[in-house]
CSV table of C-alpha atoms in Angstrom, one decimal:
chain,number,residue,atom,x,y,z
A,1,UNK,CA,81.0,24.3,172.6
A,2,UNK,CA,79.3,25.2,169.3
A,3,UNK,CA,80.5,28.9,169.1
A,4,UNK,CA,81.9,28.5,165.3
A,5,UNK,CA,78.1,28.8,163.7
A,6,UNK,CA,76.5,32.0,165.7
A,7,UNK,CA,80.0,33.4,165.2
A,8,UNK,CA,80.2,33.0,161.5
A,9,UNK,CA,76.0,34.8,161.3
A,10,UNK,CA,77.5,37.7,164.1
A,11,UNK,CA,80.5,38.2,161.3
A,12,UNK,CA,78.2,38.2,158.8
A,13,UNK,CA,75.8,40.6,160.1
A,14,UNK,CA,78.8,43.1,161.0
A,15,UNK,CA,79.9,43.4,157.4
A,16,UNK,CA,76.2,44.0,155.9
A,17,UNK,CA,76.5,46.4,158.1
A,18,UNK,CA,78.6,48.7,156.6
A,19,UNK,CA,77.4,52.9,156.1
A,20,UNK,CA,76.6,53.5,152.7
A,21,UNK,CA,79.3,55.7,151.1
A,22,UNK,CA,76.7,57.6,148.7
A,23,UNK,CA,73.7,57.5,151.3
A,24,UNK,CA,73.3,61.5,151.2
A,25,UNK,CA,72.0,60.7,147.9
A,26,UNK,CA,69.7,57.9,148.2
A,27,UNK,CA,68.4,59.5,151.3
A,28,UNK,CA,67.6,62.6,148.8
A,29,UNK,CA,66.4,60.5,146.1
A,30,UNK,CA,69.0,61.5,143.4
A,31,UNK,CA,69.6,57.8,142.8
A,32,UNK,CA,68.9,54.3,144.0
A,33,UNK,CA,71.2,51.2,144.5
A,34,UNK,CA,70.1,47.7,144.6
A,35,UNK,CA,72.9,46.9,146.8
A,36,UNK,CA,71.2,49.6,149.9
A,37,UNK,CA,69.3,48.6,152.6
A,38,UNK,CA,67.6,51.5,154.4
A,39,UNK,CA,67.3,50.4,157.8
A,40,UNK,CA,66.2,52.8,161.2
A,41,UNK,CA,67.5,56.2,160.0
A,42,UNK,CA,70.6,54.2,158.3
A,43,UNK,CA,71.2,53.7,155.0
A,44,UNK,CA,73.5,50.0,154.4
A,45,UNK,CA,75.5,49.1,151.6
A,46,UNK,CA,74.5,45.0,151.8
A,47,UNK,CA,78.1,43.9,149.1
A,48,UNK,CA,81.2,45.0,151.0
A,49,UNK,CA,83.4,44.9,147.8
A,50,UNK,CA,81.1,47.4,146.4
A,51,UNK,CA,81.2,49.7,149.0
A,52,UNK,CA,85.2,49.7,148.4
A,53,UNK,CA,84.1,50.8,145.1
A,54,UNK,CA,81.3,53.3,146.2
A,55,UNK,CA,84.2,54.6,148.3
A,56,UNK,CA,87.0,54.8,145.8
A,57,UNK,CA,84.7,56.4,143.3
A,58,UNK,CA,83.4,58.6,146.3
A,59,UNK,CA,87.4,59.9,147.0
A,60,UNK,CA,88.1,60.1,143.0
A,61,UNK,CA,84.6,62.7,142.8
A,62,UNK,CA,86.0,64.6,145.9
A,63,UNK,CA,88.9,64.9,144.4
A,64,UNK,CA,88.4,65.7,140.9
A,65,UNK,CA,85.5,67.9,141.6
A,66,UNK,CA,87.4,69.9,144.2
A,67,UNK,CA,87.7,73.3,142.5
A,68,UNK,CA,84.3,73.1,141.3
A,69,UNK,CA,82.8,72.8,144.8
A,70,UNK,CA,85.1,75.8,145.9
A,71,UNK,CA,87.1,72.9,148.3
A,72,UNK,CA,90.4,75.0,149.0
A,73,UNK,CA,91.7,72.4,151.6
A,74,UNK,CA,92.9,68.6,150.7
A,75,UNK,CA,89.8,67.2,149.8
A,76,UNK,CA,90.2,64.3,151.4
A,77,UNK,CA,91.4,65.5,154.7
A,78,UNK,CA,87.6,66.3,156.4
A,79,UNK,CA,84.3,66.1,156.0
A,80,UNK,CA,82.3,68.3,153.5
A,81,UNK,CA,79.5,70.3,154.7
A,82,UNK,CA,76.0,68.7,153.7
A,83,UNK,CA,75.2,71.2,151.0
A,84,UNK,CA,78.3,70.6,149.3
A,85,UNK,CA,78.2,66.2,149.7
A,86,UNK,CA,74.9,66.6,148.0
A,87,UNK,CA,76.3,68.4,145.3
A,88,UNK,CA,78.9,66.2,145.0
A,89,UNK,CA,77.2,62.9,145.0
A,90,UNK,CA,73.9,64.1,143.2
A,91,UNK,CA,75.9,66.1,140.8
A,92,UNK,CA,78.7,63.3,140.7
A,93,UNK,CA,76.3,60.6,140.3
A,94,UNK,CA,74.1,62.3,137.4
A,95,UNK,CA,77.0,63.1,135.8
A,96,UNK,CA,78.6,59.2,135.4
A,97,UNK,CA,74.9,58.6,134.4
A,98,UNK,CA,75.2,61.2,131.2
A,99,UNK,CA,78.6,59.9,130.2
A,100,UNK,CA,77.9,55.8,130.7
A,101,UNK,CA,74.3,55.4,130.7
A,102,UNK,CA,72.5,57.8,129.0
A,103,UNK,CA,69.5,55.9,128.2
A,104,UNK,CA,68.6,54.9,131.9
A,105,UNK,CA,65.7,56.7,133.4
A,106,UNK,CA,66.9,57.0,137.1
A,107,UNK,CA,71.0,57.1,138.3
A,108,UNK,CA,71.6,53.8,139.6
A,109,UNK,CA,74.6,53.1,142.0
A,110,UNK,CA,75.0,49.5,141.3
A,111,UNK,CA,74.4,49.7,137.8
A,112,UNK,CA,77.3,52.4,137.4
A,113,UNK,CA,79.5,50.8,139.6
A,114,UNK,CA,79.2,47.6,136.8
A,115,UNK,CA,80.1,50.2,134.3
A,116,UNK,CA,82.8,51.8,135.7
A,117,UNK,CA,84.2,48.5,136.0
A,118,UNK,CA,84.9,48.5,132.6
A,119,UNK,CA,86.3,52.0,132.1
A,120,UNK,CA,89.7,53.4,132.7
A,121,UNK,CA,89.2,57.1,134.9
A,122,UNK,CA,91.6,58.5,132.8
A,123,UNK,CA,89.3,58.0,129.8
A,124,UNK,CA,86.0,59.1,131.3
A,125,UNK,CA,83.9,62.8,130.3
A,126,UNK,CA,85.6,64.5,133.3
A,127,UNK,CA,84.1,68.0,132.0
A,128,UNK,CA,80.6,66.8,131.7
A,129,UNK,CA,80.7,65.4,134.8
A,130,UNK,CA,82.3,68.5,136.6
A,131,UNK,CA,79.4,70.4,134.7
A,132,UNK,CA,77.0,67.9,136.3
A,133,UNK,CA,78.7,68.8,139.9
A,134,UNK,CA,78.7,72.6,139.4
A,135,UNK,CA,74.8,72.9,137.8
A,136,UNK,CA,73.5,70.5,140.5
A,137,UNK,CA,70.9,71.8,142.8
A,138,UNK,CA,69.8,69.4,144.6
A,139,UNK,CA,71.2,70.3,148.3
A,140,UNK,CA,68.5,73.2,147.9
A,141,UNK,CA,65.4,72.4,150.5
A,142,UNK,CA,62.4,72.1,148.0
């Protein structure tokens, strides 16, 4: 019985399969992550330690950004509607990218998250990047 082999590639496969926590993004082309894969109509986050990351960052944005997208509930207690997770995460995203790397030409997930790393929250541009969350516009159907 050789089941430890196919078992260990089945695990493996589960976890790279994992939902990409700022997919609403990459699907709109705000950024772009080396970690993704796009697969069928899914977008994959490939490194499940980032994706803890992706997702702690994701719950800090909700939270901080909460009056800014008019959220009057516990912003972590549902799901946003689409116009307002695009806002979020494109604003969000664009808004890390002006405070910690300003001289890169497209917001890149990974990239940030490698940043971010090495930043306390409490120190980060939490203005700018509100600003970035309020002026974004990229939920709007072009």
């Amino acid at each position: 019985m050789n089941s430890g082999p196919s078992y260990q590639r089945s695990a493996r496969g589960e976890i790279n399969r994992l939902p990409c926590v700022f997919a609403a993004a990459l699907n709109r082309r705000c950024a772009v992550c080396a970690l993704s894969r796009h697969e069928a109509e899914e977008v994959l986050c490939t490194q499940p330690l980032a994706r803890v990351a992706c997702a702690s960052l994701h719950g800090l944005l909700r939270e901080k950004a909460r009056f800014a997208l008019g959220l009057r509930r516990d912003p972590l207690s549902g799901p946003t509607n689409s116009q307002t997770e695009l806002r979020l995460q494109c604003g969000g995203l664009n808004g890390f990218r002006a405070a910690l790397d300003a001289d890169a030409i497209a917001i890149d997930v990974s990239r940030l998250l490698e940043k971010l790393a090495l930043t306390e929250t409490d120190d980060l541009p939490w203005e700018q990047i509100l600003r970035a969350i309020s002026a974004d516009t990229s939920y709007r159907q072009t």
